[in-house]
Amino acid sequence: MTEFVVTGIPGSPYVRAPLLVLEEKGVPYRFDAIPFGAQRSPEYLRLQPFGKIPAFAHGDFAFYETQAFLRYLDRVVPQPAFTPGDARAAARMDQLIGITDDYVRGRVSGAVVFPLGLAARLGIPADQDAARAALPAAAHVLSVIAELLGDQTFLTGDTLSLADLMLVPHIDYLPSCPEGQALLMAEPNLAAWLARMQARPSMQATSWERLLETTGIKMPEPVAA
Amino acid sequence: MTEFVVTGIPGSPYVRAPLLVLEEKGVPYRFDAIPFGAQRSPEYLRLQPFGKIPAFAHGDFAFYETQAFLRYLDRVVPQPAFTPGDARAAARMDQLIGITDDYVRGRVSGAVVFPLGLAARLGIPADQDAARAALPAAAHVLSVIAELLGDQTFLTGDTLSLADLMLVPHIDYLPSCPEGQALLMAEPNLAAWLARMQARPSMQATSWERLLETTGIKMPEPVAA
């Protein structure tokens, strides 16, 4: 089988989601890790003209946009299938993928978890007061997701879907700061879902630490607290 | 067939895209138009808890996220199909849908066309200098799309796909200001694609003017130029 290639920066939720799907599919792939900042290099801009990570290739077919890659993988490697056969369950999957892109990315990861939990690790100064002011909006996003999850095992029912694999890299970072941990604990069914997801070998194979270890990419110097 | 319901504000590209797909599918639907501002009403927040438009229903199934609705429609009303059967063409469709959400929405419609071409019609003051400073970034987005379009009839080949229907409401607004018209004219293949799209009855049935006419929704008073 032709190798799948993911190019991106270890630690990004948008890099981890495709790696998770590849691990879950059990297909051969290569992760071309680049260091933080290299997404603006001329070489990388040839893969993704907006300088956003990740970018993808499969043989001579090169493209980008994480959702496009996840859906492509589910088409060209049909088993195990991560798109529900039932049209309503598939629509919930697409809705939750949309919620991840439209609200979790900005209001949870961007506004709260990155500045409070991750920025220091990357040597990036962050406005912690603004991040704390954003906590109610982040809590609202998580409450909406927790309501859609309900008492199901996975976001769209009894089986894993692309929505779980798209969302979990964001939720897995919540415990990186006390405020994020508190947000998670406020939604017990979401916390239980995260624990179930964390038990999967795919999650362990794609953690920030593991990717740094296997790729040899160096972290920037941390900033003083 | 159970009626599809779209709730939203006439004029929004994210309301027009689902209406376009419904028109192209030729299925019965109802457009529940709400006036500008009503997306923050308690009634609407029960349909879409983030106060963004549109929201959808099909029988007792209620959901939101425009991509989710477009994909759902293509599953439950399979003909005419707007998702290419070829996996690479489908990935290009998903990539272009992603480019629409991630770059066209913000860098073209949000940063340029809305403030320069539409805000006055809605009675909203806008920073026109900031919009003019954003023109190069908007031009870049359009150049990337024009390159992906190439000499094809539609964005992903010879047949219409969800990508065309997701993107065209944004591009159709470019001529609403001279700066947007110039952006469009700089990409002749994209301008020709827009002309082909504008010739479709679905585009005429879903224009801002037509929706205002058929729904009786009133526009706010224009602000003085």
Coordinates of C-alpha atoms in Angstrom, one line a residue:
Chain A
M1 CA 0.0 0.0 0.0
T2 CA 1.2 3.5 -0.9
E3 CA 2.5 5.3 2.2
F4 CA 0.5 8.2 3.6
V5 CA 2.6 11.2 4.5
V6 CA 1.6 13.8 7.2
T7 CA 3.8 17.0 7.5
G8 CA 3.4 19.1 10.6
I9 CA 4.5 20.1 14.0
P10 CA 4.4 17.6 16.9
G11 CA 2.0 18.8 19.6
S12 CA -0.6 20.4 17.3
P13 CA -4.2 18.9 17.7
Y14 CA -4.5 19.2 13.9
V15 CA -1.5 17.1 13.4
R16 CA -2.5 14.5 16.0
A17 CA -6.0 13.9 14.5
P18 CA -4.7 12.5 11.2
L19 CA -2.0 10.5 13.0
L20 CA -4.7 9.0 15.3
V21 CA -6.8 8.0 12.3
L22 CA -3.7 6.4 10.6
E23 CA -2.9 4.5 13.8
E24 CA -6.5 3.3 14.2
K25 CA -6.5 2.2 10.5
G26 CA -3.3 0.4 11.0
V27 CA -1.8 1.5 7.7
P28 CA 1.8 2.4 6.8
Y29 CA 2.5 6.1 7.1
R30 CA 5.4 8.6 7.5
F31 CA 5.3 11.6 9.8
D32 CA 7.5 14.4 8.4
A33 CA 8.0 16.5 11.5
I34 CA 9.0 20.1 11.2
P35 CA 10.0 22.4 14.1
F36 CA 7.8 25.2 15.3
G37 CA 8.1 28.2 13.0
A38 CA 9.0 26.1 9.9
Q39 CA 5.4 26.3 8.7
R40 CA 6.3 29.7 7.2
S41 CA 9.4 28.4 5.3
P42 CA 9.3 28.5 1.5
E43 CA 9.5 24.7 1.4
Y44 CA 6.5 24.2 3.6
L45 CA 4.5 26.9 1.8
R46 CA 4.7 24.8 -1.3
L47 CA 2.7 22.1 0.5
Q48 CA 0.3 24.5 2.3
P49 CA 0.2 28.0 0.8
F50 CA -1.4 29.6 4.0
G51 CA 1.4 28.4 6.3
K52 CA -1.0 26.3 8.4
I53 CA -0.2 22.8 9.5
P54 CA -0.6 19.9 8.6
A55 CA -0.2 19.0 4.9
F56 CA -0.7 15.6 3.4
A57 CA 0.4 13.4 0.5
H58 CA -0.6 10.0 -0.8
G59 CA 1.7 8.9 -3.7
D60 CA 1.6 11.8 -6.1
F61 CA -1.6 13.3 -4.6
A62 CA -0.8 16.3 -2.3
F63 CA -3.5 18.2 -0.5
Y64 CA -4.3 19.9 2.9
E65 CA -7.2 20.6 5.3
T66 CA -7.4 18.1 8.1
Q67 CA -11.0 17.2 7.6
A68 CA -10.3 16.4 3.9
F69 CA -7.5 14.0 4.9
L70 CA -9.6 12.3 7.6
R71 CA -12.5 11.8 5.1
Y72 CA -10.1 10.7 2.4
L73 CA -8.5 8.0 4.6
D74 CA -12.0 6.7 5.5
R75 CA -12.7 6.4 1.8
V76 CA -9.5 4.7 0.6
V77 CA -9.0 2.5 3.7
P78 CA -12.6 1.5 4.3
Q79 CA -12.0 -0.8 7.3
P80 CA -12.4 -0.1 10.2
A81 CA -15.0 2.5 9.1
F82 CA -15.1 5.7 11.1
T83 CA -18.1 7.2 9.4
P84 CA -21.5 5.9 10.7
G85 CA -23.7 4.2 8.1
D86 CA -26.8 5.8 9.5
A87 CA -27.4 9.2 8.0
R88 CA -28.4 10.9 11.2
A89 CA -25.4 9.5 13.1
A90 CA -23.2 10.7 10.3
A91 CA -24.7 14.2 10.5
R92 CA -24.0 14.2 14.2
M93 CA -20.4 13.3 13.4
D94 CA -20.2 16.1 10.9
Q95 CA -21.8 18.5 13.4
L96 CA -19.3 17.6 16.1
I97 CA -16.4 17.9 13.6
G98 CA -17.8 21.4 12.8
I99 CA -18.1 22.3 16.5
T100 CA -14.5 21.2 17.0
D101 CA -13.3 23.5 14.2
D102 CA -15.7 26.4 14.8
Y103 CA -15.8 26.6 18.6
V104 CA -13.3 24.2 20.3
R105 CA -10.3 25.4 18.3
G106 CA -10.9 29.0 19.1
R107 CA -12.8 29.2 22.4
V108 CA -11.2 26.2 24.2
S109 CA -7.8 25.5 22.8
G110 CA -6.9 28.9 21.4
A111 CA -8.4 31.1 24.1
V112 CA -7.8 29.0 27.2
V113 CA -5.7 25.9 27.0
F114 CA -2.9 27.3 24.8
P115 CA -2.2 30.4 26.9
L116 CA -2.6 28.8 30.3
G117 CA -1.3 25.3 29.7
L118 CA 1.0 25.2 26.6
A119 CA 2.4 28.6 25.7
A120 CA 5.1 28.5 28.3
R121 CA 6.3 25.1 27.0
L122 CA 6.7 26.6 23.6
G123 CA 8.5 29.8 24.8
I124 CA 5.6 32.0 23.8
P125 CA 4.4 34.8 26.2
A126 CA 0.6 34.7 26.7
D127 CA -2.1 36.9 28.2
Q128 CA -3.3 34.8 31.2
D129 CA -5.9 37.3 32.3
A130 CA -7.6 37.3 28.9
A131 CA -7.5 33.5 29.1
R132 CA -9.2 33.4 32.5
A133 CA -11.8 35.8 31.2
A134 CA -12.5 33.3 28.4
L135 CA -13.3 30.4 30.7
P136 CA -17.1 30.8 30.7
A137 CA -17.2 30.6 26.9
A138 CA -15.0 27.5 26.9
A139 CA -17.2 25.9 29.6
H140 CA -20.2 26.6 27.4
V141 CA -18.6 24.8 24.4
L142 CA -17.8 21.8 26.5
S143 CA -21.3 21.7 27.9
V144 CA -22.8 21.6 24.4
I145 CA -20.5 18.7 23.5
A146 CA -21.2 16.8 26.7
E147 CA -25.0 17.1 26.0
L148 CA -24.5 15.7 22.5
L149 CA -22.3 12.9 24.0
G150 CA -24.9 12.0 26.6
D151 CA -24.5 8.4 27.9
Q152 CA -23.0 7.1 24.6
T153 CA -19.7 5.4 24.5
F154 CA -18.4 7.5 21.6
L155 CA -19.6 10.8 20.3
T156 CA -21.9 9.3 17.7
G157 CA -22.9 6.0 19.3
D158 CA -21.3 2.7 20.1
T159 CA -18.5 2.9 17.6
L160 CA -15.5 5.2 17.2
S161 CA -16.0 7.9 14.5
L162 CA -13.9 10.7 12.9
A163 CA -15.6 13.1 15.4
D164 CA -13.9 11.4 18.4
L165 CA -10.5 11.4 16.6
M166 CA -10.9 15.1 15.6
L167 CA -12.0 16.3 19.0
V168 CA -9.8 14.2 21.4
P169 CA -6.5 16.0 20.7
H170 CA -8.1 19.2 22.0
I171 CA -9.7 17.6 25.1
D172 CA -6.6 15.7 26.0
Y173 CA -4.8 19.0 26.6
L174 CA -7.4 20.3 29.1
P175 CA -5.5 18.8 32.1
S176 CA -2.4 20.7 31.1
C177 CA -3.6 23.6 33.4
P178 CA -5.7 23.6 36.5
E179 CA -8.4 25.8 34.8
G180 CA -8.7 23.3 32.0
Q181 CA -8.8 20.4 34.4
A182 CA -11.6 22.1 36.2
L183 CA -13.5 22.6 32.9
L184 CA -13.1 18.9 32.2
M185 CA -14.2 17.8 35.7
A186 CA -17.4 19.9 35.3
E187 CA -18.5 17.5 32.5
P188 CA -18.2 13.9 34.0
N189 CA -19.4 12.1 30.9
L190 CA -16.8 14.0 28.8
A191 CA -14.1 13.1 31.3
A192 CA -15.1 9.5 31.2
W193 CA -15.0 9.6 27.4
L194 CA -11.5 11.1 27.5
A195 CA -10.4 8.3 29.8
R196 CA -11.7 5.7 27.4
M197 CA -10.0 7.4 24.5
Q198 CA -6.7 7.7 26.4
A199 CA -6.6 4.0 26.9
R200 CA -6.4 3.4 23.2
P201 CA -2.9 2.6 21.8
S202 CA -3.4 5.2 19.1
M203 CA -3.4 7.9 21.7
Q204 CA -0.2 6.7 23.3
A205 CA 1.5 6.5 19.9
T206 CA 0.7 10.1 19.1
S207 CA 1.3 12.0 22.3
W208 CA 3.4 15.1 22.1
E209 CA 6.2 13.5 24.2
R210 CA 6.2 10.4 22.0
L211 CA 6.3 12.4 18.8
L212 CA 9.2 14.5 20.1
E213 CA 11.0 11.3 21.1
T214 CA 10.6 9.5 17.8
T215 CA 11.1 12.6 15.5
G216 CA 14.1 14.2 17.4
I217 CA 12.4 17.6 17.0
K218 CA 13.6 19.9 19.8
M219 CA 11.3 22.1 21.9
P220 CA 12.1 25.9 22.2
E221 CA 13.5 27.0 25.6
P222 CA 10.6 27.4 28.1
V223 CA 9.9 30.9 29.3
A224 CA 10.2 31.6 33.0
A225 CA 6.9 31.3 34.9
Chain B
M1 CA -40.9 13.3 1.6
T2 CA -40.4 14.9 5.0
E3 CA -39.7 18.6 4.6
F4 CA -36.3 20.0 5.3
V5 CA -36.2 23.2 7.4
V6 CA -33.5 25.8 7.2
T7 CA -33.6 28.7 9.8
G8 CA -31.5 31.7 9.3
I9 CA -31.0 35.2 8.0
P10 CA -31.4 36.1 4.3
G11 CA -28.2 37.3 2.8
S12 CA -25.8 35.1 4.7
P13 CA -23.5 32.9 2.6
Y14 CA -24.0 30.1 5.2
V15 CA -27.7 30.3 4.7
R16 CA -27.6 30.4 1.0
A17 CA -25.3 27.3 0.6
P18 CA -27.9 24.9 2.1
L19 CA -30.7 26.6 0.1
L20 CA -28.7 26.1 -3.0
V21 CA -28.3 22.4 -2.4
L22 CA -32.0 22.0 -1.6
E23 CA -32.8 23.8 -4.9
E24 CA -30.4 21.7 -6.9
K25 CA -31.8 18.5 -5.3
G26 CA -35.3 19.6 -6.1
V27 CA -36.8 18.6 -2.8
P28 CA -39.5 20.2 -0.7
Y29 CA -38.1 22.6 2.0
R30 CA -39.1 25.5 4.2
F31 CA -36.9 28.5 4.8
D32 CA -37.7 30.0 8.3
A33 CA -36.3 33.5 7.9
I34 CA -35.3 35.5 10.9
P35 CA -34.3 39.1 11.0
F36 CA -30.7 40.3 11.6
G37 CA -30.1 40.1 15.4
A38 CA -32.7 37.4 16.1
Q39 CA -29.9 34.8 16.1
R40 CA -29.3 35.8 19.7
S41 CA -33.0 35.4 20.8
P42 CA -33.8 32.6 23.3
E43 CA -35.9 30.9 20.7
Y44 CA -33.1 30.7 18.2
L45 CA -30.5 29.7 20.8
R46 CA -32.5 26.6 21.4
L47 CA -31.8 25.6 17.8
Q48 CA -28.1 26.8 17.8
P49 CA -26.6 27.4 21.2
F50 CA -23.8 29.5 19.9
G51 CA -26.1 32.0 18.2
K52 CA -24.7 31.4 14.7
I53 CA -26.8 30.9 11.6
P54 CA -28.2 28.7 10.1
A55 CA -29.9 25.8 12.0
F56 CA -31.5 22.8 10.4
A57 CA -34.3 20.2 10.9
H58 CA -35.6 17.2 9.1
G59 CA -38.6 15.7 10.8
D60 CA -37.7 15.3 14.4
F61 CA -34.0 15.5 13.7
A62 CA -32.5 18.9 14.6
F63 CA -28.9 19.9 14.1
Y64 CA -26.6 22.7 12.9
E65 CA -23.2 23.3 11.2
T66 CA -23.6 24.0 7.5
Q67 CA -21.2 21.3 6.3
A68 CA -23.1 18.7 8.3
F69 CA -26.4 19.7 6.6
L70 CA -24.9 19.7 3.1
R71 CA -23.3 16.2 3.6
Y72 CA -26.6 14.9 5.2
L73 CA -28.6 16.1 2.2
D74 CA -26.3 14.3 -0.1
R75 CA -26.7 11.1 1.9
V76 CA -30.5 11.1 2.3
V77 CA -31.3 12.5 -1.2
P78 CA -28.6 10.7 -3.3
Q79 CA -29.6 12.1 -6.7
P80 CA -28.2 14.2 -8.1
A81 CA -25.0 13.4 -6.2
F82 CA -22.8 16.3 -5.2
T83 CA -19.9 14.2 -3.8
P84 CA -17.6 12.8 -6.4
G85 CA -17.3 9.1 -6.5
D86 CA -13.5 9.3 -7.1
A87 CA -11.7 9.5 -3.7
R88 CA -9.2 12.1 -4.9
A89 CA -11.9 14.4 -6.4
A90 CA -13.8 14.0 -3.1
A91 CA -10.7 15.0 -1.2
R92 CA -10.4 18.1 -3.4
M93 CA -14.0 18.9 -2.7
D94 CA -13.4 18.6 1.1
Q95 CA -10.2 20.6 0.8
L96 CA -12.1 23.4 -1.0
I97 CA -14.9 23.3 1.5
G98 CA -12.2 23.6 4.2
I99 CA -10.6 26.5 2.4
T100 CA -14.0 28.2 2.2
D101 CA -14.5 27.9 6.0
D102 CA -10.9 28.6 7.0
Y103 CA -9.8 31.3 4.6
V104 CA -12.6 32.6 2.4
R105 CA -15.0 33.3 5.3
G106 CA -12.5 35.3 7.3
R107 CA -10.0 36.8 4.8
V108 CA -12.4 37.5 1.9
S109 CA -16.0 37.8 3.1
G110 CA -15.2 38.9 6.6
A111 CA -12.2 41.1 6.1
V112 CA -13.0 42.7 2.7
V113 CA -16.4 42.1 1.2
F114 CA -18.6 42.6 4.3
P115 CA -17.0 45.9 5.4
L116 CA -16.6 47.4 1.9
G117 CA -19.7 46.0 0.1
L118 CA -22.4 44.9 2.6
A119 CA -22.1 46.5 6.0
A120 CA -23.7 49.8 4.9
R121 CA -26.7 47.9 3.6
L122 CA -27.1 46.3 7.0
G123 CA -26.7 49.6 8.9
I124 CA -23.4 48.5 10.4
P125 CA -20.4 50.8 10.6
A126 CA -17.2 49.3 9.2
D127 CA -13.5 50.1 9.2
Q128 CA -12.9 50.6 5.5
D129 CA -9.2 51.3 5.9
A130 CA -8.6 48.0 7.6
A131 CA -10.6 46.3 4.8
R132 CA -8.4 47.8 2.1
A133 CA -5.3 46.7 4.1
A134 CA -6.7 43.2 3.9
L135 CA -6.9 43.1 0.1
P136 CA -3.6 41.3 -0.5
A137 CA -4.5 38.5 1.8
A138 CA -7.9 38.1 0.1
A139 CA -6.3 38.1 -3.3
H140 CA -4.0 35.3 -2.2
V141 CA -6.9 33.2 -1.1
L142 CA -8.6 33.7 -4.4
S143 CA -5.4 32.8 -6.3
V144 CA -5.1 29.5 -4.5
I145 CA -8.7 28.6 -5.4
A146 CA -8.2 29.7 -9.0
E147 CA -5.2 27.4 -9.2
L148 CA -7.2 24.5 -7.9
L149 CA -10.0 25.3 -10.3
G150 CA -7.7 25.4 -13.3
D151 CA -9.6 24.9 -16.6
Q152 CA -12.2 22.6 -15.0
T153 CA -15.9 23.5 -15.4
F154 CA -16.6 23.0 -11.7
L155 CA -14.2 23.0 -8.7
T156 CA -13.7 19.3 -8.7
G157 CA -14.2 18.4 -12.3
D158 CA -17.0 18.1 -14.8
T159 CA -19.8 17.9 -12.4
L160 CA -21.2 20.2 -9.7
S161 CA -20.1 19.3 -6.1
L162 CA -20.8 20.6 -2.6
A163 CA -17.6 22.6 -2.9
D164 CA -19.1 24.8 -5.7
L165 CA -22.3 25.3 -3.6
M166 CA -20.4 26.1 -0.4
L167 CA -18.1 28.6 -2.1
V168 CA -20.3 30.4 -4.6
P169 CA -22.3 32.5 -2.1
H170 CA -19.1 34.1 -1.0
I171 CA -17.7 34.7 -4.5
D172 CA -21.1 36.0 -5.7
Y173 CA -20.7 39.0 -3.3
L174 CA -17.3 40.1 -4.6
P175 CA -18.9 42.5 -7.2
S176 CA -20.8 44.3 -4.4
C177 CA -17.8 46.7 -4.1
P178 CA -15.2 47.9 -6.7
E179 CA -12.4 46.3 -4.7
G180 CA -14.1 42.9 -4.7
Q181 CA -14.9 43.2 -8.4
A182 CA -11.1 43.9 -9.0
L183 CA -10.2 40.8 -7.0
L184 CA -12.5 38.7 -9.1
M185 CA -11.3 40.1 -12.4
A186 CA -7.7 39.2 -11.4
E187 CA -8.7 35.5 -11.7
P188 CA -10.4 35.1 -15.1
N189 CA -11.1 31.4 -14.6
L190 CA -12.9 32.0 -11.3
A191 CA -14.9 34.9 -12.8
A192 CA -16.0 32.5 -15.6
W193 CA -16.9 29.8 -13.1
L194 CA -19.0 32.4 -11.2
A195 CA -20.8 33.4 -14.4
R196 CA -21.6 29.7 -15.1
M197 CA -22.9 29.3 -11.5
Q198 CA -25.0 32.5 -11.7
A199 CA -26.8 31.1 -14.8
R200 CA -28.2 28.3 -12.6
P201 CA -31.9 28.7 -11.5
S202 CA -30.8 27.7 -7.9
M203 CA -28.7 30.9 -7.7
Q204 CA -31.5 33.1 -8.8
A205 CA -33.9 31.4 -6.4
T206 CA -31.6 32.1 -3.4
S207 CA -30.4 35.6 -4.0
W208 CA -30.6 38.1 -1.1
E209 CA -33.2 40.2 -3.0
R210 CA -35.4 37.1 -3.8
L211 CA -35.2 35.9 -0.2
L212 CA -36.2 39.3 1.2
E213 CA -39.1 39.4 -1.3
T214 CA -40.4 35.9 -0.5
T215 CA -39.9 36.0 3.2
G216 CA -41.0 39.6 3.9
I217 CA -38.0 40.2 6.1
K218 CA -37.1 43.9 6.3
M219 CA -33.6 45.2 6.0
P220 CA -32.3 47.6 8.6
E221 CA -32.0 51.3 7.6
P222 CA -28.8 51.9 5.6
V223 CA -26.1 54.1 7.1
A224 CA -25.1 57.2 5.3
A225 CA -22.0 56.6 3.0

